[in-house]
Short mmCIF file of C-alpha atoms and ligand atoms in Angstrom, two decimals:
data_model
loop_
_atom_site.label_atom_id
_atom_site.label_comp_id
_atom_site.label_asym_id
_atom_site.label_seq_id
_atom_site.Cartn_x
_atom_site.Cartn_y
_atom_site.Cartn_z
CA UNK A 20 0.00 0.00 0.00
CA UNK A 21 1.41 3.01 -1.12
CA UNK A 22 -0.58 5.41 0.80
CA UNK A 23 -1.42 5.47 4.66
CA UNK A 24 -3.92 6.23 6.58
CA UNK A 25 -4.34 9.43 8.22
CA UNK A 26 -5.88 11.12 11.53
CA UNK A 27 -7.41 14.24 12.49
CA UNK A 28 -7.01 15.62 8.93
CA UNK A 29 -8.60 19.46 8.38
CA UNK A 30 -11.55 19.27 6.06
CA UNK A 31 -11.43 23.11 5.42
CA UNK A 32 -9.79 23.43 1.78
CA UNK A 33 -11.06 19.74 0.48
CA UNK A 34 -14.62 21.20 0.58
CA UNK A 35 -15.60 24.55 -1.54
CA UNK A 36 -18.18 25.66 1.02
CA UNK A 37 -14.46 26.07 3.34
CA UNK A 38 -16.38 25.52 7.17
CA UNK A 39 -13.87 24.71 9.35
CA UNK A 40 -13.90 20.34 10.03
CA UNK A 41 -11.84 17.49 10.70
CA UNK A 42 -12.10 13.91 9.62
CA UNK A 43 -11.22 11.87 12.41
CA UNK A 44 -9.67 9.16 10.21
CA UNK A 45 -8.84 9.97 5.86
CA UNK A 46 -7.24 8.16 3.23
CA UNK A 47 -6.51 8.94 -0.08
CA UNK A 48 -8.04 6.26 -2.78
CA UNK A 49 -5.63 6.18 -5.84
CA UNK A 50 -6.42 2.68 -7.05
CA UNK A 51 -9.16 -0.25 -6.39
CA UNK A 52 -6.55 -1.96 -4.43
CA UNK A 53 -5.97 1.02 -1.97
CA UNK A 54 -9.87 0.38 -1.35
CA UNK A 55 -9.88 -3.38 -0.93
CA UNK A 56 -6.36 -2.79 2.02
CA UNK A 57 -8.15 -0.29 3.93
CA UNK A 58 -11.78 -1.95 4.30
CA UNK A 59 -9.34 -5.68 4.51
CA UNK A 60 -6.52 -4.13 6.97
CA UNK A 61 -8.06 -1.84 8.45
CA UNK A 62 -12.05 -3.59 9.53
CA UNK A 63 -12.04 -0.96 13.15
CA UNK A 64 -11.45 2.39 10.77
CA UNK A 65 -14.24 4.28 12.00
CA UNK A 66 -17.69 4.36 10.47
CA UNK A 67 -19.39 5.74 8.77
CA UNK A 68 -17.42 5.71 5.45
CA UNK A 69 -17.68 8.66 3.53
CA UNK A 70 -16.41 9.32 -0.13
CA UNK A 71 -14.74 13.29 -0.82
CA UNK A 72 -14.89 14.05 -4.30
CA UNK A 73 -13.82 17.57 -5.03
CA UNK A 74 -15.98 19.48 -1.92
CA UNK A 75 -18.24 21.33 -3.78
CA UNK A 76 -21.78 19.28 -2.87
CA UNK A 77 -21.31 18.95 0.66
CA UNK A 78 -20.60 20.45 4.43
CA UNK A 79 -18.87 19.52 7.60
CA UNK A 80 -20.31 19.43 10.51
CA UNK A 81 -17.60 20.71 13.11
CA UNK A 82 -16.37 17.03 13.59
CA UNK A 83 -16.50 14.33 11.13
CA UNK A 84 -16.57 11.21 13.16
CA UNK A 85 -15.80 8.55 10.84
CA UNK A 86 -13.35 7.95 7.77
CA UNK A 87 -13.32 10.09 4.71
CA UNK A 88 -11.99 8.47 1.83
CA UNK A 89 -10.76 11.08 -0.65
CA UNK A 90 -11.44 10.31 -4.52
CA UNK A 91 -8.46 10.15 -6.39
CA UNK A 92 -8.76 7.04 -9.47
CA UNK A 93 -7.52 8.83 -12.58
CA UNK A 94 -7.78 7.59 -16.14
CA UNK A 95 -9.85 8.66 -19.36
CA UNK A 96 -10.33 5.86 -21.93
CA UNK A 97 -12.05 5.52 -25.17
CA UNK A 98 -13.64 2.00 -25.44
CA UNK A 99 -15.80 2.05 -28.26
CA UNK A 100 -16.86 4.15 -31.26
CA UNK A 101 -18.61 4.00 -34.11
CA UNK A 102 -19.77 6.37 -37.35
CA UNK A 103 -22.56 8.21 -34.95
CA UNK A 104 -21.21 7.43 -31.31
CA UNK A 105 -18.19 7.44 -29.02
CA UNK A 106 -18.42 5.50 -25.95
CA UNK A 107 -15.84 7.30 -23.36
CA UNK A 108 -14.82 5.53 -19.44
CA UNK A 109 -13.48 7.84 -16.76
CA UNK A 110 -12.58 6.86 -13.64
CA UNK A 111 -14.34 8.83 -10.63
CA UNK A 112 -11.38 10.84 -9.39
CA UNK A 113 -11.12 12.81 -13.25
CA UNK A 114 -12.77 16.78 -12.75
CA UNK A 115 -15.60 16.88 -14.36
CA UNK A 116 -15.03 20.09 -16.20
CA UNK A 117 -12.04 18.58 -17.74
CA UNK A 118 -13.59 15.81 -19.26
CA UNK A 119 -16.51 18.26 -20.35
CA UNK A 120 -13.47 19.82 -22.34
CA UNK A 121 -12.37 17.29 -23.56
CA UNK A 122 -14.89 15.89 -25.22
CA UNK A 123 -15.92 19.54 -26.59
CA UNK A 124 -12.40 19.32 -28.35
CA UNK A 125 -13.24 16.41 -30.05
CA UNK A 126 -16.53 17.52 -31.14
CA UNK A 127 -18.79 14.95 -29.53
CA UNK A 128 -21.67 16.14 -27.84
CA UNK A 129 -23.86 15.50 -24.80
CA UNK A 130 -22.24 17.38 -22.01
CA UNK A 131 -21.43 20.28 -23.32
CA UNK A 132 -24.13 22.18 -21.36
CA UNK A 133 -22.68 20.63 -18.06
CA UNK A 134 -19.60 22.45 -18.36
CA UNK A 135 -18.07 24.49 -15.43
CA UNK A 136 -19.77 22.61 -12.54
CA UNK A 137 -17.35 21.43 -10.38
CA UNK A 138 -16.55 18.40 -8.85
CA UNK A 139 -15.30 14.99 -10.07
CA UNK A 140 -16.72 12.74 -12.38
CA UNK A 141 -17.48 9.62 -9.87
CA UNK A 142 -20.14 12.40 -8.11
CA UNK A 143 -21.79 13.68 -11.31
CA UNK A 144 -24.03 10.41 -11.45
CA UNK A 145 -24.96 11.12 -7.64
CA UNK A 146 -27.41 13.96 -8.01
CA UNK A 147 -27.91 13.76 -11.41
CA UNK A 148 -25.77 17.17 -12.56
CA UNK A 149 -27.95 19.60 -14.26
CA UNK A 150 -27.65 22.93 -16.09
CA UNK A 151 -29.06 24.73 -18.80
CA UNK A 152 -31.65 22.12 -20.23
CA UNK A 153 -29.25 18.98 -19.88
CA UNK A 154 -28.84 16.64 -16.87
CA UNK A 155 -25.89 13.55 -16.82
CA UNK A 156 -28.66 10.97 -16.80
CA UNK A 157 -28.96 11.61 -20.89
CA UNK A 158 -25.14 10.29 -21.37
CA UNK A 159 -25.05 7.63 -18.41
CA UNK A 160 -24.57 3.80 -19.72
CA UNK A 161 -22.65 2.49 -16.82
CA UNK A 162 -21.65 3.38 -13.18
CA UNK A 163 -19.22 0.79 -11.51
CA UNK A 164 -19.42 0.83 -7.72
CA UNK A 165 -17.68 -0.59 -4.90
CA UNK A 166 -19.49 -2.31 -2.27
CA UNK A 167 -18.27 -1.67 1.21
CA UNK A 168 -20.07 -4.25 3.12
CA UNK A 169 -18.93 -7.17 0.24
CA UNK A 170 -16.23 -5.70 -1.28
CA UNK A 171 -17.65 -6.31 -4.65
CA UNK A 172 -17.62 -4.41 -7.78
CA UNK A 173 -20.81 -3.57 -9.29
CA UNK A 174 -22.16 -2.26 -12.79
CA UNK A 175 -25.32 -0.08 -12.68
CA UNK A 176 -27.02 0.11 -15.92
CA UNK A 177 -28.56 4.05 -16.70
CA UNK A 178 -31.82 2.19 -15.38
CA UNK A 179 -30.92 1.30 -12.46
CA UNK A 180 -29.27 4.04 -11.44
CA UNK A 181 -32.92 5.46 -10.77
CA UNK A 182 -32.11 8.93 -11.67
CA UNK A 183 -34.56 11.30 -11.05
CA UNK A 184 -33.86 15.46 -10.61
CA UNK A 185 -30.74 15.88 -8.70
CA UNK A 186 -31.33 12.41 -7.15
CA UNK A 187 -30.69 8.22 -8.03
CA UNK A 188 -30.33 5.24 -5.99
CA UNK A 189 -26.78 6.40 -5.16
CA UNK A 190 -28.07 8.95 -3.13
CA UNK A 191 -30.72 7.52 -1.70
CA UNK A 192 -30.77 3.30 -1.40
CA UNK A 193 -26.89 3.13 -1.59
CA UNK A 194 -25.70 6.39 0.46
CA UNK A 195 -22.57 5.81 2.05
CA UNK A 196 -22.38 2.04 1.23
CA UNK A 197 -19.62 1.72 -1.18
CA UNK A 198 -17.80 4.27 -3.76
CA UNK A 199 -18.17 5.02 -7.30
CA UNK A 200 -15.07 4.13 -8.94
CA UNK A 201 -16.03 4.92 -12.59
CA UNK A 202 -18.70 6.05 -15.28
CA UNK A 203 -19.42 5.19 -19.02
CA UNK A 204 -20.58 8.09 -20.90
CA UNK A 205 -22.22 7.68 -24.52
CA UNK A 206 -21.72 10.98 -26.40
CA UNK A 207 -23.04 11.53 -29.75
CA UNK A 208 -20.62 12.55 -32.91
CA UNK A 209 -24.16 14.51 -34.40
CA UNK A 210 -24.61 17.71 -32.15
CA UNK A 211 -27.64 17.91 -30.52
CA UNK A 212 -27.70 21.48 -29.95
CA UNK A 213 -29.66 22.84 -26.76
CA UNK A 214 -30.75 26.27 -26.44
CA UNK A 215 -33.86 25.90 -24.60
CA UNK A 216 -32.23 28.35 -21.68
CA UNK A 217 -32.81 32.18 -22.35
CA UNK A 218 -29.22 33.04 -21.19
CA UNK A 219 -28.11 30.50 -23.24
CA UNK A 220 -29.97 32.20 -26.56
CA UNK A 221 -29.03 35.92 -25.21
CA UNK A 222 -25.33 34.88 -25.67
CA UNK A 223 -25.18 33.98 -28.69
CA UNK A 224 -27.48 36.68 -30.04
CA UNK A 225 -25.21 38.56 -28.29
CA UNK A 226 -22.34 37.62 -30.60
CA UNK A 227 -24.31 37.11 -33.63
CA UNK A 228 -24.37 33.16 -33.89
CA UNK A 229 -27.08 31.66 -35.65
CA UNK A 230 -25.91 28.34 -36.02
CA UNK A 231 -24.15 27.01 -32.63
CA UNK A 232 -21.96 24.01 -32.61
CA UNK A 233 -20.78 22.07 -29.64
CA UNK A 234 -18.21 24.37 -28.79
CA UNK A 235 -20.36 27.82 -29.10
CA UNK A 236 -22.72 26.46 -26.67
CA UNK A 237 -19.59 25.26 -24.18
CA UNK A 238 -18.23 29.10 -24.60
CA UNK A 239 -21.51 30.66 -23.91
CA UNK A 240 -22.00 28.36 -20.62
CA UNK A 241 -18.77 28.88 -19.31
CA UNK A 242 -19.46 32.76 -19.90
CA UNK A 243 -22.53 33.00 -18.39
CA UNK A 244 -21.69 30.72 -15.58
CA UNK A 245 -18.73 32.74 -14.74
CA UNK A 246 -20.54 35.91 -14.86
CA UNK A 247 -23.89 34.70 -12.98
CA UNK A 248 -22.05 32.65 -9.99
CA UNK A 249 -19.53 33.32 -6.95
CA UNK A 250 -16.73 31.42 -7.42
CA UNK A 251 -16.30 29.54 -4.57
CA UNK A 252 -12.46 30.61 -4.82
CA UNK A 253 -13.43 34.29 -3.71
CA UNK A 254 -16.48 33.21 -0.95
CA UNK A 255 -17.39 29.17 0.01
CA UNK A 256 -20.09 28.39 -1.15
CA UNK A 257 -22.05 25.16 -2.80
CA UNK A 258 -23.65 25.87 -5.93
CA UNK A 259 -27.53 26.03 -5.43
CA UNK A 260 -28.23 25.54 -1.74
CA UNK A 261 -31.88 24.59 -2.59
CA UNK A 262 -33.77 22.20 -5.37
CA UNK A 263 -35.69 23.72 -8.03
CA UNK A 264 -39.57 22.71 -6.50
CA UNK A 265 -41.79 21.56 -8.96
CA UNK A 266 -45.34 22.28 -8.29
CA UNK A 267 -48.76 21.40 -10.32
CA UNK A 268 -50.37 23.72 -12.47
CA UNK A 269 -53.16 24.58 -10.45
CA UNK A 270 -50.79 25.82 -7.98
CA UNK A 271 -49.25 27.69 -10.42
CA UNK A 272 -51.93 29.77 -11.98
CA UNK A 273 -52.76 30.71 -8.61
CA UNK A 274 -48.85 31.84 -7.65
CA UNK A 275 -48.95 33.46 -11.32
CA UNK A 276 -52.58 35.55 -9.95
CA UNK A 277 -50.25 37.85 -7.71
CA UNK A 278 -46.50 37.38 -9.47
CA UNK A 279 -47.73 37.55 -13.62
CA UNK A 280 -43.91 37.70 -14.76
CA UNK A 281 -43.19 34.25 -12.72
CA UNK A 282 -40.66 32.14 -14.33
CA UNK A 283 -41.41 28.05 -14.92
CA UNK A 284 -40.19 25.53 -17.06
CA UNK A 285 -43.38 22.81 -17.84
CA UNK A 286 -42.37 19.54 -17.04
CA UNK A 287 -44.74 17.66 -18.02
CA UNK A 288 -48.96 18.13 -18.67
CA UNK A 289 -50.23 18.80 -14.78
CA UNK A 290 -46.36 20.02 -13.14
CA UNK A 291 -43.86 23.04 -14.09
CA UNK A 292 -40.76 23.84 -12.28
CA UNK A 293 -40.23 26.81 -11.18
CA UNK A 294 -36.85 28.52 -9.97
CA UNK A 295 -35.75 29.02 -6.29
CA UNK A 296 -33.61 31.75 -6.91
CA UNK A 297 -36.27 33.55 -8.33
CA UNK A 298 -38.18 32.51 -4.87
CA UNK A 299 -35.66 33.92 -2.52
CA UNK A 300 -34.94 36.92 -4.22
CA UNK A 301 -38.69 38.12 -5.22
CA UNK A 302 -38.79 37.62 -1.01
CA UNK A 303 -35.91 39.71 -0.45
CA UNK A 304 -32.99 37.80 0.89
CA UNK A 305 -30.16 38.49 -2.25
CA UNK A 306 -27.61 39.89 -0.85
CA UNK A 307 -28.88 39.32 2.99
CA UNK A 308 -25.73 39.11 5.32
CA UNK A 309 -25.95 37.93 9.10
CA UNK A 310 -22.21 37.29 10.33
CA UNK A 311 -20.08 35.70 8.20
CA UNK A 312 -22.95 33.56 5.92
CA UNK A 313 -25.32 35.55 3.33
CA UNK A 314 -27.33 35.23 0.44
CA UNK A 315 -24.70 35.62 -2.89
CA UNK A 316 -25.75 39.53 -4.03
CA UNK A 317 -25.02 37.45 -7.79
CA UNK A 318 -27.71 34.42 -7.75
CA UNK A 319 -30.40 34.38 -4.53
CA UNK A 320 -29.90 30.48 -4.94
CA UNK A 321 -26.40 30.32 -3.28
CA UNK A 322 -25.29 30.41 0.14
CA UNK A 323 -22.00 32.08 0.98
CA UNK A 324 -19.65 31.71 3.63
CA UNK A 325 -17.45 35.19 4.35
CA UNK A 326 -15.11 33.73 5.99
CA UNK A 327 -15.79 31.79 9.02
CA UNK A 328 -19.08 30.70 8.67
CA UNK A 329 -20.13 28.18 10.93
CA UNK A 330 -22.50 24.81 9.63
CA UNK A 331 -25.00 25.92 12.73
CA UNK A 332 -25.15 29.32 11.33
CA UNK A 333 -25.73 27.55 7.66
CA UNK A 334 -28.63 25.80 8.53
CA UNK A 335 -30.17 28.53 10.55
CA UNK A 336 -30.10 30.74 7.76
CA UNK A 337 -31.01 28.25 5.28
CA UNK A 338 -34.08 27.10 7.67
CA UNK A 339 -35.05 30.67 7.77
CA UNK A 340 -35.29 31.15 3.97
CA UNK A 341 -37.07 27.66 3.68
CA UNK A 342 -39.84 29.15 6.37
CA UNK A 343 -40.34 32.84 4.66
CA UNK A 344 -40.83 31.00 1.20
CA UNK A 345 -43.30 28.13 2.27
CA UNK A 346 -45.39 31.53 3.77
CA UNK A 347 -45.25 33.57 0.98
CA UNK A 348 -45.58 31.11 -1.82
CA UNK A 349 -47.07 27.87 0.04
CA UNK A 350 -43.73 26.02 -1.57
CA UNK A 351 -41.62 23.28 0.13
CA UNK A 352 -37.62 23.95 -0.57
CA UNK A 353 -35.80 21.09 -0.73
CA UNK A 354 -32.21 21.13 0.33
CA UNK A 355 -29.73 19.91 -2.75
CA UNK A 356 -26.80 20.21 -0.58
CA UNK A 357 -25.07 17.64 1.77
CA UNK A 358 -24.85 18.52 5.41
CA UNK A 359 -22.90 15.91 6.93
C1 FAD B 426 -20.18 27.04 -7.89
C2 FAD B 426 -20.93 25.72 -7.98
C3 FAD B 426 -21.80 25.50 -9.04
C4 FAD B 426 -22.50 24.28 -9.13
N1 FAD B 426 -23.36 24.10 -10.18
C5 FAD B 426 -24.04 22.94 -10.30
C6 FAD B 426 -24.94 22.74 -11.41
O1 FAD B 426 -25.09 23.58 -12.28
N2 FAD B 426 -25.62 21.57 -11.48
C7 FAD B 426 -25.46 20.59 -10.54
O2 FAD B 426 -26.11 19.54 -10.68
N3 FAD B 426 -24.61 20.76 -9.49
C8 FAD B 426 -23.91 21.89 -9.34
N4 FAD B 426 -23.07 22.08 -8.28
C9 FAD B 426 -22.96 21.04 -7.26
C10 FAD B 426 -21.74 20.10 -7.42
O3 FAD B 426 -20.75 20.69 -8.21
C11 FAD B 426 -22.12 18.75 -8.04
O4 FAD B 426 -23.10 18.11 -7.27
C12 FAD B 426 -20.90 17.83 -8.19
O5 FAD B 426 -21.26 16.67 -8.90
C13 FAD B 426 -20.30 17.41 -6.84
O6 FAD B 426 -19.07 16.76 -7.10
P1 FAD B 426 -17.97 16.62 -5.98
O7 FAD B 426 -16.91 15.71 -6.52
O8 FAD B 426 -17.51 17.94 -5.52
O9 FAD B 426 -18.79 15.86 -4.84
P2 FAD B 426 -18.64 16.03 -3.26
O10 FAD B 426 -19.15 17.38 -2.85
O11 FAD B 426 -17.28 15.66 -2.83
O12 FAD B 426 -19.66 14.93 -2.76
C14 FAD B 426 -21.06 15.10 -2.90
C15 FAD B 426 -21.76 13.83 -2.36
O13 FAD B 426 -21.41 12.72 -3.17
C16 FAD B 426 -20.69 11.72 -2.44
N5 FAD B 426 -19.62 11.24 -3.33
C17 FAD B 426 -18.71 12.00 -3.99
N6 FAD B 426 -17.97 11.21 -4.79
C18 FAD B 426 -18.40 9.95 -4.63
C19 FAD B 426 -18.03 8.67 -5.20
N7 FAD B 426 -17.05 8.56 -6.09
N8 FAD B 426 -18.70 7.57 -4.78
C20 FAD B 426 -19.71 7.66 -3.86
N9 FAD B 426 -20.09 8.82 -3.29
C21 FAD B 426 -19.45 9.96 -3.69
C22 FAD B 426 -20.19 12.42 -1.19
O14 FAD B 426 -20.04 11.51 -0.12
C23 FAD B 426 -21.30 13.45 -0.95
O15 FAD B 426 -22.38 12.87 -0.30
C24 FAD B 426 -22.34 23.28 -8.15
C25 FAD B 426 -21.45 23.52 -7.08
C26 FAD B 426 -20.75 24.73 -7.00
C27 FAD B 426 -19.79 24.95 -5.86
#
């Protein structure tokens, strides 16, 4: 074993939200063997297990009191391709933007809205990722996962992964009971281009481009994702604190009675989705400060931390926000963060 297991380790700068924590035990996982010694070697490391990808999904209690394993299987293969397809493994510890890139370069598309969210790729699958009219699940043919209890690897089919919005059975059934170690993507050497997303279509009228490729539609996401949210560099912070709720219809048209200019997205013929960062700021709280956590002044939907934010103060804030919106527009926010 070429890499040892660790105590008291500071969680601070392996998480983007930056709360101070410690793990009481960590290890780093560069290969599938490093994974079989510690569970084999190691049966009293202290549980529960958890798996660190890049930080930028989840927060720390003060105290972890268990054994982070930190993602870090590398390797980007091509294992099949044909006139129309390319079929593309990458082990979980790659960033996700960087494979995003990579296949851009090549030309293929099916991620190329996904660009810019951070992360690695072994997480993507967990909530789903999301963005501008495109979610992982599209690309998905195969997640392999570890199983801590058996020490078995497993192949999940798209299907049963059970992905649903910003959910599957990896965050729900199989939470915290083995690792992702890899995911097959199927990409698509014909350009399906998406521009359902207004910001998306602003860009590019922007710079007079009438017929986006693959790339054009990378550029204009990276733009607008770079201009609409805090980079967790400058403040910690998690992406969108809260799910997008979707609601039915009849709710709607009653919501749309008092707010006519309302944003939604129809999901299907009796639900639309509607967005939370509209929510939070049409009730005031962009920009809201209390200590050292706020509201991001850029998008209502993300919690920042100033500096030394502390989890408690997180969820007391968050909790706050959740109450003020159920009483204003009779909607439930779900949490799409991980408070552990
Ligand atoms: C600025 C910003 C913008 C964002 N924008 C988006 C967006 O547009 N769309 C979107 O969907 N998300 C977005 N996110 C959320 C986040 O980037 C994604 O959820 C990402 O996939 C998390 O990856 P990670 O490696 O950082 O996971 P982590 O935060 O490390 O982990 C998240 C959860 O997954 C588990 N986990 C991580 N890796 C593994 C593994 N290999 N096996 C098993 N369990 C694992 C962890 O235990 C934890 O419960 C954003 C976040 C930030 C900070």
């Amino acid at each position: 074993m070429t890499h040892y297991l660790k105590k008291n380790i500071p969680l601070q700068a392996l998480h983007t939200f930056g709360v101070e924590a410690f793990a009481e035990y960590y290890f780093d996982i560069h290969t599938l063997e490093d994974l079989d010694t510690i569970l084999r070697n190691y049966p009293e490391i202290p549980k529960p297990v958890l798996c660190l990808g890049g930080g930028s999904n989840i927060i720390f209690r003060q105290h972890y009191a268990g054994t982070v394993l930190a993602m870090r299987l590398m390797g980007i293969s091509i294992i099949e391709e044909t006139d129309d397809t390319v079929t593309v493994r990458c082990a979980a510890g790659e960033q996700w933007h960087s494979l995003v890139e990579w296949t851009v370069n090549q030309g293929w598309s099916g991620i190329e809205n996904l660009a810019l969210i951070p992360g690695t790729c072994g997480a993507a699958p967990i909530q789903n990722i999301g963005a501008y009219g495109m979610e992982i699940k599209e690309t998905i043919i195969a997640v392999e996962w570890y199983d801590f209890a058996s020490g078995q690897k497993n192949i999940f089919t798209n299907e049963q992964c059970h992905f649903e919005y910003r959910d599957s059975i990896f965050k729900k059934e199989l939470a915290n009971k083995g690792i992702i170690t890899a995911i097959t993507l199927q990409l698509s050497k014909k350009p399906d281009i998406r521009t359902s997303y207004a910001d998306i279509r602003r860009i590019l009228e922007e710079k007079h481009i009438t017929e986006p490729t693959v790339r054009t539609i990378f550029d204009a996401v990276v733009e607008i994702r770079t201009r609409k949210l805090p980079d967790p560099k400058e403040y910690g912070n998690a992406g969108s604190f809260f799910k997008n709720p979707v609601i039915s219809i009849e709710h709607f048209r009653h919501l749309q009675q008092s707010y006519p200019e309302i944003p939604h997205y129809p999901i299907d013929d009796i639900t639309v989705k509607v967005p939370t960062g509209w929510l939070i700021e049409k009730a005031g709280w962009k920009g809201f400060r209390r200590g050292d956590i706020g509201v991001s002044p850029k998008q209502a939907l993300v919690l920042i931390n100033y500096g030394k934010a502390h989890t408690e103060e997180i969820i007391a804030l968050s909790n706050d926000i959740v109450q003020d919106i159920q009483q204003r527009f009779s909607i439930t926010l779900e949490r799409e963060v991980s408070i552990i």
